[in-house]
mmCIF file of C-alpha atoms and ligand atoms in Angstrom:
data_model
loop_
_atom_site.group_PDB
_atom_site.id
_atom_site.type_symbol
_atom_site.label_atom_id
_atom_site.label_comp_id
_atom_site.label_asym_id
_atom_site.label_seq_id
_atom_site.Cartn_x
_atom_site.Cartn_y
_atom_site.Cartn_z
ATOM 1 C CA MET A 1 235.009 12.732 158.223
ATOM 2 C CA GLU A 2 238.553 13.987 158.694
ATOM 3 C CA SER A 3 239.515 17.173 156.876
ATOM 4 C CA LEU A 4 242.283 17.420 154.299
ATOM 5 C CA ASP A 5 244.464 19.058 156.896
ATOM 6 C CA GLY A 6 244.022 16.151 159.373
ATOM 7 C CA LEU A 7 245.255 13.436 156.957
ATOM 8 C CA THR A 8 248.770 12.073 157.676
ATOM 9 C CA PHE A 9 250.986 11.662 154.584
ATOM 10 C CA ALA A 10 250.185 7.943 154.447
ATOM 11 C CA ASP A 11 246.380 8.692 154.808
ATOM 12 C CA LEU A 12 246.618 11.227 152.027
ATOM 13 C CA GLU A 13 248.277 8.651 149.785
ATOM 14 C CA ALA A 14 245.621 6.152 150.631
ATOM 15 C CA GLU A 15 242.793 8.723 149.935
ATOM 16 C CA LEU A 16 244.323 9.592 146.578
ATOM 17 C CA SER A 17 244.589 5.954 145.642
ATOM 18 C CA ALA A 18 241.010 5.280 146.664
ATOM 19 C CA GLY A 19 240.034 8.176 144.374
ATOM 20 C CA GLU A 20 242.052 6.618 141.590
ATOM 21 C CA VAL A 21 244.684 9.296 141.541
ATOM 22 C CA ASN A 22 248.341 8.407 141.595
ATOM 23 C CA PRO A 23 249.562 8.611 145.249
ATOM 24 C CA ILE A 24 252.799 10.098 144.038
ATOM 25 C CA HIS A 25 250.860 13.469 144.037
ATOM 26 C CA ALA A 26 250.482 13.296 147.870
ATOM 27 C CA LYS A 27 253.810 15.097 148.127
ATOM 28 C CA ALA A 28 252.682 18.179 146.173
ATOM 29 C CA LEU A 29 249.414 18.398 148.086
ATOM 30 C CA PHE A 30 251.021 17.914 151.483
ATOM 31 C CA ASN A 31 253.538 20.611 150.565
ATOM 32 C CA ARG A 32 250.847 23.084 149.816
ATOM 33 C CA LEU A 33 248.918 22.280 152.963
ATOM 34 C CA HIS A 34 251.697 22.059 155.445
ATOM 35 C CA ARG A 35 254.754 23.782 154.212
ATOM 36 C CA LYS A 36 253.452 26.606 152.047
ATOM 37 C CA LEU A 37 250.494 26.887 154.445
ATOM 38 C CA LEU A 38 248.114 27.822 151.642
ATOM 39 C CA THR A 39 244.519 28.626 152.528
ATOM 40 C CA GLY A 40 241.338 27.881 150.468
ATOM 41 C CA THR A 41 240.175 24.741 148.820
ATOM 42 C CA LEU A 42 243.338 24.315 146.626
ATOM 43 C CA ALA A 43 240.978 23.149 143.829
ATOM 44 C CA GLU A 44 241.935 26.137 141.720
ATOM 45 C CA ASP A 45 245.740 25.817 142.283
ATOM 46 C CA SER A 46 246.982 25.534 138.744
ATOM 47 C CA ASP A 47 250.366 24.224 139.963
ATOM 48 C CA LEU A 48 248.729 20.996 141.105
ATOM 49 C CA PRO A 49 248.324 18.192 138.592
ATOM 50 C CA PRO A 50 244.923 18.020 136.877
ATOM 51 C CA PRO A 51 243.957 14.586 138.355
ATOM 52 C CA VAL A 52 244.485 16.023 141.856
ATOM 53 C CA LEU A 53 242.366 19.136 141.047
ATOM 54 C CA ARG A 54 239.637 16.899 139.664
ATOM 55 C CA TRP A 55 239.823 14.787 142.862
ATOM 56 C CA LEU A 56 239.581 17.852 145.124
ATOM 57 C CA LYS A 57 236.480 18.977 143.272
ATOM 58 C CA GLN A 58 234.758 15.594 143.517
ATOM 59 C CA GLU A 59 231.855 15.145 145.841
ATOM 60 C CA GLY A 60 232.976 13.271 148.910
ATOM 61 C CA ALA A 61 236.562 14.394 148.666
ATOM 62 C CA PRO A 62 237.884 15.703 151.991
ATOM 63 C CA ASN A 63 237.534 19.407 152.581
ATOM 64 C CA ARG A 64 239.811 21.932 154.285
ATOM 65 C CA CYS A 65 239.378 22.358 157.983
ATOM 66 C CA ARG A 66 237.463 25.528 158.556
ATOM 67 C CA ILE A 67 238.958 27.586 161.380
ATOM 68 C CA GLU A 68 238.297 31.357 161.660
ATOM 69 C CA PRO A 69 240.118 33.779 163.892
ATOM 70 C CA SER A 70 237.525 35.343 166.106
ATOM 71 C CA ALA A 71 239.900 37.405 168.196
ATOM 72 C CA ASN A 72 243.530 37.793 169.065
ATOM 73 C CA ARG A 73 245.281 39.702 171.765
ATOM 74 C CA SER A 74 248.901 40.488 172.619
ATOM 75 C CA SER A 75 250.112 40.577 176.168
ATOM 76 C CA ALA A 76 251.410 43.794 177.565
ATOM 77 C CA ASP A 77 254.911 42.374 177.820
ATOM 78 C CA GLY A 78 254.782 41.787 174.075
ATOM 79 C CA TYR A 79 256.006 38.201 174.065
ATOM 80 C CA THR A 80 252.745 36.371 173.946
ATOM 81 C CA ARG A 81 249.786 36.415 171.528
ATOM 82 C CA LYS A 82 246.667 34.538 172.147
ATOM 83 C CA TYR A 83 244.290 33.511 169.256
ATOM 84 C CA LEU A 84 240.752 32.655 169.759
ATOM 85 C CA LEU A 85 239.745 30.460 166.838
ATOM 86 C CA ARG A 86 236.257 29.476 165.761
ATOM 87 C CA LEU A 87 235.677 26.003 164.456
ATOM 88 C CA SER A 88 233.049 24.935 161.850
ATOM 89 C CA ASP A 89 230.459 24.241 164.440
ATOM 90 C CA GLY A 90 230.952 27.508 166.145
ATOM 91 C CA ALA A 91 232.906 26.140 169.140
ATOM 92 C CA GLU A 92 236.009 28.207 170.056
ATOM 93 C CA VAL A 93 239.479 27.152 171.180
ATOM 94 C CA GLU A 94 242.584 29.083 172.093
ATOM 95 C CA SER A 95 246.014 28.827 170.624
ATOM 96 C CA VAL A 96 248.953 30.837 171.902
ATOM 97 C CA LEU A 97 252.162 31.992 170.255
ATOM 98 C CA MET A 98 255.036 32.611 172.735
ATOM 99 C CA GLY A 99 258.327 34.249 171.825
ATOM 100 C CA PHE A 100 261.415 32.995 173.647
ATOM 101 C CA PRO A 101 264.995 33.925 172.918
ATOM 102 C CA GLY A 102 265.840 32.369 169.593
ATOM 103 C CA ARG A 103 262.622 30.444 169.194
ATOM 104 C CA PHE A 104 258.825 30.582 168.973
ATOM 105 C CA THR A 105 256.566 28.119 170.668
ATOM 106 C CA ALA A 106 252.899 27.336 169.841
ATOM 107 C CA CYS A 107 250.593 26.198 172.554
ATOM 108 C CA LEU A 108 247.659 24.256 171.076
ATOM 109 C CA SER A 109 244.342 22.982 172.405
ATOM 110 C CA SER A 110 243.253 19.337 172.083
ATOM 111 C CA GLN A 111 239.583 19.535 173.149
ATOM 112 C CA VAL A 112 236.738 22.011 173.494
ATOM 113 C CA GLY A 113 236.617 22.244 177.291
ATOM 114 C CA CYS A 114 237.904 19.408 179.418
ATOM 115 C CA ALA A 115 236.354 16.454 181.249
ATOM 116 C CA MET A 116 239.030 16.291 184.024
ATOM 117 C CA GLY A 117 237.656 19.069 186.198
ATOM 118 C CA CYS A 118 240.775 20.358 187.867
ATOM 119 C CA VAL A 119 239.342 22.918 190.312
ATOM 120 C CA PHE A 120 241.817 25.750 189.573
ATOM 121 C CA CYS A 121 241.700 25.495 185.795
ATOM 122 C CA ALA A 122 239.500 27.783 183.612
ATOM 123 C CA THR A 123 239.066 25.013 180.981
ATOM 124 C CA GLY A 124 238.151 22.445 183.653
ATOM 125 C CA GLN A 125 235.558 24.904 184.962
ATOM 126 C CA MET A 126 233.911 25.006 181.518
ATOM 127 C CA GLY A 127 233.272 21.279 181.468
ATOM 128 C CA PHE A 128 233.725 19.053 178.357
ATOM 129 C CA SER A 129 232.131 19.816 174.990
ATOM 130 C CA ARG A 130 233.964 17.633 172.505
ATOM 131 C CA HIS A 131 237.262 16.279 171.223
ATOM 132 C CA LEU A 132 239.064 18.148 168.470
ATOM 133 C CA LYS A 133 239.738 16.291 165.206
ATOM 134 C CA ALA A 134 243.281 15.898 164.063
ATOM 135 C CA GLY A 135 242.696 18.582 161.381
ATOM 136 C CA GLU A 136 241.513 20.999 164.034
ATOM 137 C CA ILE A 137 244.675 20.637 166.013
ATOM 138 C CA VAL A 138 246.781 20.976 162.851
ATOM 139 C CA ALA A 139 244.808 23.993 161.717
ATOM 140 C CA GLN A 140 245.673 25.828 164.968
ATOM 141 C CA ALA A 141 249.406 25.360 164.237
ATOM 142 C CA GLN A 142 248.890 26.399 160.683
ATOM 143 C CA HIS A 143 247.170 29.561 161.756
ATOM 144 C CA VAL A 144 249.798 30.518 164.257
ATOM 145 C CA ALA A 145 252.581 29.602 161.747
ATOM 146 C CA ARG A 146 251.080 31.834 159.104
ATOM 147 C CA ALA A 147 250.777 34.732 161.429
ATOM 148 C CA LEU A 148 254.397 34.206 162.548
ATOM 149 C CA ARG A 149 255.623 33.996 158.992
ATOM 150 C CA GLU A 150 253.893 37.307 158.229
ATOM 151 C CA SER A 151 255.033 39.180 161.303
ATOM 152 C CA HIS A 152 258.580 37.792 161.703
ATOM 153 C CA SER A 153 259.375 35.751 158.623
ATOM 154 C CA ASP A 154 260.025 33.000 161.118
ATOM 155 C CA SER A 155 258.662 29.551 161.898
ATOM 156 C CA ILE A 156 257.460 27.656 164.938
ATOM 157 C CA ARG A 157 260.117 25.569 166.634
ATOM 158 C CA ASN A 158 258.303 24.023 169.572
ATOM 159 C CA ILE A 159 254.772 22.834 170.126
ATOM 160 C CA VAL A 160 253.291 22.376 173.578
ATOM 161 C CA MET A 161 249.933 20.658 174.077
ATOM 162 C CA MET A 162 249.095 22.889 177.061
ATOM 163 C CA GLY A 163 246.082 24.700 175.753
ATOM 164 C CA MET A 164 242.448 23.642 176.346
ATOM 165 C CA GLY A 165 241.758 20.011 177.081
ATOM 166 C CA GLU A 166 243.479 16.853 178.130
ATOM 167 C CA PRO A 167 245.471 15.652 175.065
ATOM 168 C CA LEU A 168 245.756 11.998 176.089
ATOM 169 C CA HIS A 169 241.986 11.762 176.417
ATOM 170 C CA ASN A 170 241.918 12.425 172.645
ATOM 171 C CA PHE A 171 244.741 10.057 171.804
ATOM 172 C CA GLU A 172 244.389 8.940 168.148
ATOM 173 C CA PRO A 173 243.557 12.423 166.702
ATOM 174 C CA LEU A 174 246.414 13.781 168.704
ATOM 175 C CA MET A 175 248.857 11.291 167.384
ATOM 176 C CA ASP A 176 247.760 11.922 163.811
ATOM 177 C CA ALA A 177 247.971 15.682 164.281
ATOM 178 C CA LEU A 178 251.493 15.415 165.725
ATOM 179 C CA GLU A 179 252.559 13.041 162.970
ATOM 180 C CA ILE A 180 251.548 15.731 160.457
ATOM 181 C CA LEU A 181 253.187 18.592 162.361
ATOM 182 C CA THR A 182 256.448 16.722 162.751
ATOM 183 C CA ASP A 183 256.520 15.467 159.166
ATOM 184 C CA THR A 184 259.728 16.714 157.470
ATOM 185 C CA ARG A 185 257.693 17.406 154.356
ATOM 186 C CA GLY A 186 255.484 19.817 156.298
ATOM 187 C CA LEU A 187 256.044 22.130 159.295
ATOM 188 C CA ASN A 188 258.895 19.836 160.286
ATOM 189 C CA ILE A 189 258.796 20.363 164.059
ATOM 190 C CA GLY A 190 261.391 18.096 165.686
ATOM 191 C CA PRO A 191 259.508 15.403 167.768
ATOM 192 C CA ALA A 192 261.666 16.185 170.767
ATOM 193 C CA ARG A 193 260.455 19.712 170.507
ATOM 194 C CA VAL A 194 256.780 18.574 171.058
ATOM 195 C CA ALA A 195 255.650 18.403 174.656
ATOM 196 C CA ILE A 196 252.499 16.640 175.667
ATOM 197 C CA SER A 197 251.150 17.731 178.993
ATOM 198 C CA THR A 198 248.754 15.409 180.763
ATOM 199 C CA VAL A 199 246.808 15.522 184.019
ATOM 200 C CA GLY A 200 247.943 11.925 184.479
ATOM 201 C CA HIS A 201 245.668 10.066 182.050
ATOM 202 C CA LEU A 202 246.991 6.552 182.853
ATOM 203 C CA PRO A 203 245.937 4.584 179.786
ATOM 204 C CA GLY A 204 247.152 7.489 177.627
ATOM 205 C CA ILE A 205 250.613 7.409 179.237
ATOM 206 C CA GLN A 206 250.787 3.634 178.783
ATOM 207 C CA LYS A 207 249.886 3.909 175.126
ATOM 208 C CA LEU A 208 252.294 6.781 174.560
ATOM 209 C CA ALA A 209 255.086 4.709 176.164
ATOM 210 C CA ARG A 210 254.501 2.127 173.364
ATOM 211 C CA HIS A 211 254.038 4.646 170.547
ATOM 212 C CA PRO A 212 257.093 4.903 168.314
ATOM 213 C CA ALA A 213 257.314 8.769 168.313
ATOM 214 C CA GLN A 214 259.669 10.435 170.816
ATOM 215 C CA TYR A 215 257.614 13.326 172.092
ATOM 216 C CA SER A 216 258.352 14.694 175.544
ATOM 217 C CA LEU A 217 255.931 14.019 178.340
ATOM 218 C CA ALA A 218 254.872 16.453 181.064
ATOM 219 C CA VAL A 219 252.682 15.116 183.870
ATOM 220 C CA SER A 220 250.701 17.588 186.055
ATOM 221 C CA LEU A 221 250.989 16.534 189.713
ATOM 222 C CA HIS A 222 250.027 19.435 192.085
ATOM 223 C CA GLY A 223 249.764 17.101 195.085
ATOM 224 C CA ALA A 224 252.026 14.562 196.732
ATOM 225 C CA SER A 225 249.436 12.381 198.353
ATOM 226 C CA ASP A 226 246.094 10.990 197.023
ATOM 227 C CA GLU A 227 244.181 13.084 199.511
ATOM 228 C CA GLU A 228 245.808 16.357 198.700
ATOM 229 C CA ARG A 229 245.955 15.803 194.968
ATOM 230 C CA GLY A 230 242.373 14.521 194.832
ATOM 231 C CA LYS A 231 241.104 17.895 196.096
ATOM 232 C CA LEU A 232 242.649 19.725 193.165
ATOM 233 C CA VAL A 233 242.565 17.029 190.441
ATOM 234 C CA PRO A 234 239.357 14.956 190.842
ATOM 235 C CA ILE A 235 240.518 12.425 188.229
ATOM 236 C CA ASN A 236 243.100 11.257 190.835
ATOM 237 C CA GLN A 237 240.267 9.103 192.277
ATOM 238 C CA ARG A 238 240.337 7.126 189.042
ATOM 239 C CA TRP A 239 244.078 7.061 188.493
ATOM 240 C CA PRO A 240 245.761 7.291 191.903
ATOM 241 C CA LEU A 241 249.260 8.597 192.449
ATOM 242 C CA ALA A 242 251.024 5.227 192.950
ATOM 243 C CA ASP A 243 249.662 3.892 189.634
ATOM 244 C CA LEU A 244 250.373 7.182 187.901
ATOM 245 C CA LEU A 245 254.025 7.164 189.080
ATOM 246 C CA ASP A 246 254.373 3.513 188.028
ATOM 247 C CA ALA A 247 253.276 4.424 184.536
ATOM 248 C CA CYS A 248 255.721 7.421 184.492
ATOM 249 C CA ARG A 249 258.601 5.084 185.578
ATOM 250 C CA GLU A 250 257.571 2.652 182.864
ATOM 251 C CA TYR A 251 257.397 5.421 180.285
ATOM 252 C CA SER A 252 260.842 6.665 181.303
ATOM 253 C CA ALA A 253 262.308 3.155 181.054
ATOM 254 C CA LEU A 254 260.698 2.253 177.716
ATOM 255 C CA LYS A 255 261.495 5.598 176.077
ATOM 256 C CA ARG A 256 264.786 6.161 177.962
ATOM 257 C CA ALA A 257 263.468 9.679 178.488
ATOM 258 C CA ARG A 258 263.129 12.192 181.276
ATOM 259 C CA VAL A 259 259.647 12.972 182.483
ATOM 260 C CA PHE A 260 258.615 16.523 183.365
ATOM 261 C CA PHE A 261 256.368 17.106 186.292
ATOM 262 C CA ALA A 262 254.253 20.216 186.604
ATOM 263 C CA TRP A 263 253.293 21.566 189.990
ATOM 264 C CA THR A 264 250.908 24.557 190.087
ATOM 265 C CA LEU A 265 251.731 26.414 193.294
ATOM 266 C CA ILE A 266 248.777 27.594 195.314
ATOM 267 C CA ALA A 267 249.437 29.726 198.359
ATOM 268 C CA GLY A 268 248.702 27.899 201.623
ATOM 269 C CA GLN A 269 247.619 24.708 199.787
ATOM 270 C CA ASN A 270 250.629 22.980 198.240
ATOM 271 C CA ASP A 271 253.517 25.419 198.587
ATOM 272 C CA SER A 272 255.055 24.587 201.915
ATOM 273 C CA ASP A 273 258.498 23.186 202.633
ATOM 274 C CA ASP A 274 256.843 19.977 203.685
ATOM 275 C CA HIS A 275 255.100 19.727 200.345
ATOM 276 C CA ALA A 276 258.418 20.276 198.557
ATOM 277 C CA HIS A 277 260.122 17.515 200.603
ATOM 278 C CA ARG A 278 257.327 15.068 199.929
ATOM 279 C CA LEU A 279 257.344 15.917 196.219
ATOM 280 C CA SER A 280 261.111 15.193 196.023
ATOM 281 C CA ALA A 281 260.539 11.958 197.923
ATOM 282 C CA LEU A 282 257.898 10.904 195.469
ATOM 283 C CA LEU A 283 260.163 11.407 192.530
ATOM 284 C CA ARG A 284 263.342 10.009 194.075
ATOM 285 C CA GLY A 285 265.191 7.714 191.713
ATOM 286 C CA MET A 286 263.343 8.858 188.620
ATOM 287 C CA ASP A 287 264.774 10.748 185.703
ATOM 288 C CA ALA A 288 262.530 13.745 186.440
ATOM 289 C CA HIS A 289 262.419 17.498 185.972
ATOM 290 C CA VAL A 290 260.006 19.604 188.014
ATOM 291 C CA ASN A 291 258.328 22.675 186.558
ATOM 292 C CA LEU A 292 256.775 24.973 189.123
ATOM 293 C CA ILE A 293 253.899 27.235 187.988
ATOM 294 C CA PRO A 294 252.625 29.923 190.322
ATOM 295 C CA LEU A 295 248.789 29.818 190.135
ATOM 296 C CA ASN A 296 247.112 31.992 187.548
ATOM 297 C CA PRO A 297 243.892 33.034 189.397
ATOM 298 C CA THR A 298 240.666 31.940 187.752
ATOM 299 C CA GLU A 299 237.053 32.955 188.292
ATOM 300 C CA ASP A 300 235.699 29.922 190.066
ATOM 301 C CA PHE A 301 238.674 29.057 192.244
ATOM 302 C CA PHE A 302 239.325 30.818 195.488
ATOM 303 C CA GLY A 303 243.145 30.562 195.486
ATOM 304 C CA ARG A 304 246.138 32.774 194.795
ATOM 305 C CA PRO A 305 249.794 32.283 193.851
ATOM 306 C CA PRO A 306 252.489 32.299 196.539
ATOM 307 C CA ASP A 307 254.894 35.183 196.625
ATOM 308 C CA GLU A 308 258.237 35.048 194.877
ATOM 309 C CA PHE A 309 260.085 34.228 198.127
ATOM 310 C CA ARG A 310 257.947 31.140 198.817
ATOM 311 C CA VAL A 311 258.314 29.975 195.159
ATOM 312 C CA ARG A 312 262.142 30.218 195.425
ATOM 313 C CA ALA A 313 262.190 28.441 198.783
ATOM 314 C CA PHE A 314 260.121 25.584 197.327
ATOM 315 C CA GLN A 315 262.419 25.418 194.282
ATOM 316 C CA LYS A 316 265.539 25.321 196.492
ATOM 317 C CA ILE A 317 264.309 22.249 198.349
ATOM 318 C CA ILE A 318 263.594 20.385 195.091
ATOM 319 C CA PHE A 319 267.031 21.438 193.787
ATOM 320 C CA GLU A 320 268.812 20.296 196.911
ATOM 321 C CA SER A 321 267.144 16.879 196.598
ATOM 322 C CA GLY A 322 269.010 16.528 193.327
ATOM 323 C CA LEU A 323 266.135 17.189 190.901
ATOM 324 C CA PRO A 324 266.297 19.860 188.239
ATOM 325 C CA CYS A 325 263.566 22.442 188.813
ATOM 326 C CA THR A 326 262.414 25.403 186.781
ATOM 327 C CA VAL A 327 260.015 28.180 187.767
ATOM 328 C CA ARG A 328 257.668 29.067 184.874
ATOM 329 C CA GLN A 329 256.247 32.517 185.307
ATOM 330 C CA ARG A 330 252.704 32.961 184.329
ATOM 331 C CA ARG A 331 252.965 33.954 180.685
ATOM 332 C CA GLY A 332 251.206 36.950 179.390
ATOM 333 C CA ILE A 333 248.884 36.932 182.347
ATOM 334 C CA ASP A 334 246.827 39.766 180.993
ATOM 335 C CA VAL A 335 245.884 37.995 177.732
ATOM 336 C CA ALA A 336 245.700 34.638 179.452
ATOM 337 C CA ALA A 337 243.223 35.617 182.019
ATOM 338 C CA GLY A 338 240.444 33.560 180.358
ATOM 339 C CA CYS A 339 242.512 30.456 179.998
ATOM 340 C CA GLY A 340 244.416 30.290 183.214
ATOM 341 C CA GLN A 341 247.182 28.186 181.851
ATOM 342 C CA LEU A 342 249.544 30.379 179.956
ATOM 343 C CA LYS A 343 252.945 30.630 181.378
ATOM 344 C CA SER A 344 256.566 31.047 180.512
ATOM 345 C CA GLU A 345 260.126 30.529 181.455
ATOM 346 C CA ARG A 346 261.320 33.684 183.178
ATOM 347 C CA ILE A 347 260.138 35.791 180.246
ATOM 348 C CA TYR A 348 260.944 39.206 181.668
ATOM 349 C CA ARG A 349 264.554 38.381 182.094
ATOM 350 C CA ASN A 350 264.933 36.547 178.792
ATOM 351 C CA GLY A 351 262.943 38.631 176.472
ATOM 352 C CA SER A 352 264.606 40.421 173.533
ATOM 353 C CA PRO A 353 263.229 42.552 170.730
ATOM 354 C CA SER A 354 263.718 39.847 168.120
ATOM 355 C CA ASN A 355 261.055 37.561 169.670
ATOM 356 C CA LYS A 356 258.573 40.261 170.543
ATOM 357 C CA ILE A 357 255.184 39.554 168.985
ATOM 358 C CA GLY A 358 252.867 42.426 170.037
HETATM 359 N N1 SAH B 1 245.299 18.927 180.434
HETATM 360 C C1 SAH B 1 246.727 18.963 180.448
HETATM 361 C C2 SAH B 1 247.287 20.051 179.574
HETATM 362 C C3 SAH B 1 246.597 21.446 179.620
HETATM 363 S S1 SAH B 1 246.817 22.319 181.089
HETATM 364 C C4 SAH B 1 247.249 19.083 181.826
HETATM 365 O O1 SAH B 1 246.454 19.366 182.775
HETATM 366 O O2 SAH B 1 248.464 18.890 181.995
HETATM 367 C C5 SAH B 1 248.552 22.760 181.012
HETATM 368 C C6 SAH B 1 249.116 23.081 182.394
HETATM 369 O O3 SAH B 1 248.548 24.299 182.928
HETATM 370 C C7 SAH B 1 248.907 22.020 183.421
HETATM 371 O O4 SAH B 1 250.143 21.698 184.140
HETATM 372 C C8 SAH B 1 247.896 22.651 184.349
HETATM 373 O O5 SAH B 1 247.944 22.068 185.650
HETATM 374 C C9 SAH B 1 248.280 24.065 184.289
HETATM 375 N N2 SAH B 1 247.220 24.978 184.719
HETATM 376 C C10 SAH B 1 245.892 24.895 184.476
HETATM 377 N N3 SAH B 1 245.289 25.967 185.045
HETATM 378 C C11 SAH B 1 246.167 26.703 185.685
HETATM 379 C C12 SAH B 1 246.144 27.909 186.442
HETATM 380 N N4 SAH B 1 244.957 28.537 186.685
HETATM 381 N N5 SAH B 1 247.273 28.365 186.958
HETATM 382 C C13 SAH B 1 248.473 27.753 186.717
HETATM 383 N N6 SAH B 1 248.590 26.633 185.960
HETATM 384 C C14 SAH B 1 247.477 26.118 185.481
HETATM 385 FE FE1 SF4 B 2 241.819 19.677 181.901
HETATM 386 FE FE2 SF4 B 2 244.491 20.144 182.178
HETATM 387 FE FE3 SF4 B 2 242.620 21.988 182.978
HETATM 388 FE FE4 SF4 B 2 242.896 19.738 184.357
HETATM 389 S S1 SF4 B 2 244.409 21.406 184.099
HETATM 390 S S2 SF4 B 2 240.948 20.630 183.759
HETATM 391 S S3 SF4 B 2 243.323 18.272 182.770
HETATM 392 S S4 SF4 B 2 243.019 21.274 180.852
#
């Protein structure tokens, strides 16, 4: 059963109605859950109307999502904090708070582990345990938002689904969670400020293209031919490049939106001038933006990031082909070591005391 935190506003109204409580009270309850970010059962909250309190105490009424901090660590640079959160079954996921100039971004997980098996990724190396429920995705954001409110009296502005797991492999719960997080009656994150990063889950991209919400889409490529990509991203065998790019073009056309492409740079494997030329050729004619991420070394992958000079040379070729291209430095590499995915946009140059977390 879905937790109270994982019910969209409409679901909450429906649940109240089913429990013979006037659905008008959904607003008060939603406000306490997602705007005031209250913890606990809420069943003793004397500001809630008595019928709601009675409903919350009833057997069979949805419970709060239980999520306990089991550790948190700030990066040495002070702009990233990683939270390890324990779910009700003991499984643990990571959420990350990142401070950028003028804004804070939460990076959330969508699954415990991941079934996609990308060879350089720490989560892929763990294998797949289970999908997260909508409430478990929402609860991560609530946790990070509470911490940020306490430390900085500030709120999250952006959400990136770049933590553990493949978000589009867990489509419906993800859509419910994002509906809740973008609800203006709750945390009120602008939909355009939500980025969904996918390994290239083809059916998921097709569904997202037809979904009414305008989230931004990032597709992880890492290789410009099936052969090269398949070595890093095994799921390429199932959803080959040509089909993936067709789905991206369709997404871009239906949504009238730019698609972001991530390319993890691995020295000697996909960082040559030739790779950069072939990547530009692949994306020619598309409304695309390329994000380069120098590899964050992980335990089971024998690879290293290219040096700064190679990264810049690669970026220059993409640029000169007419595509916007950003280098994302590995974010808080010291705290991120277990995750292998945490990165940032030139954080050392852009950092300022106001968004320092640690
Ligand atoms: N499953 C989704 C989202 C989570 S991974 C996806 O693959 O897109 C988020 C991003 O981190 C992806 O672009 C992924 O390729 C990248 N990534 C994973 N492990 C990495 C590592 N060790 N070094 C650098 N980037 C990594
Ligand atoms: Fe899964 Fe993304 Fe890691 Fe690939 S990179 S294993 S899709 S989390």
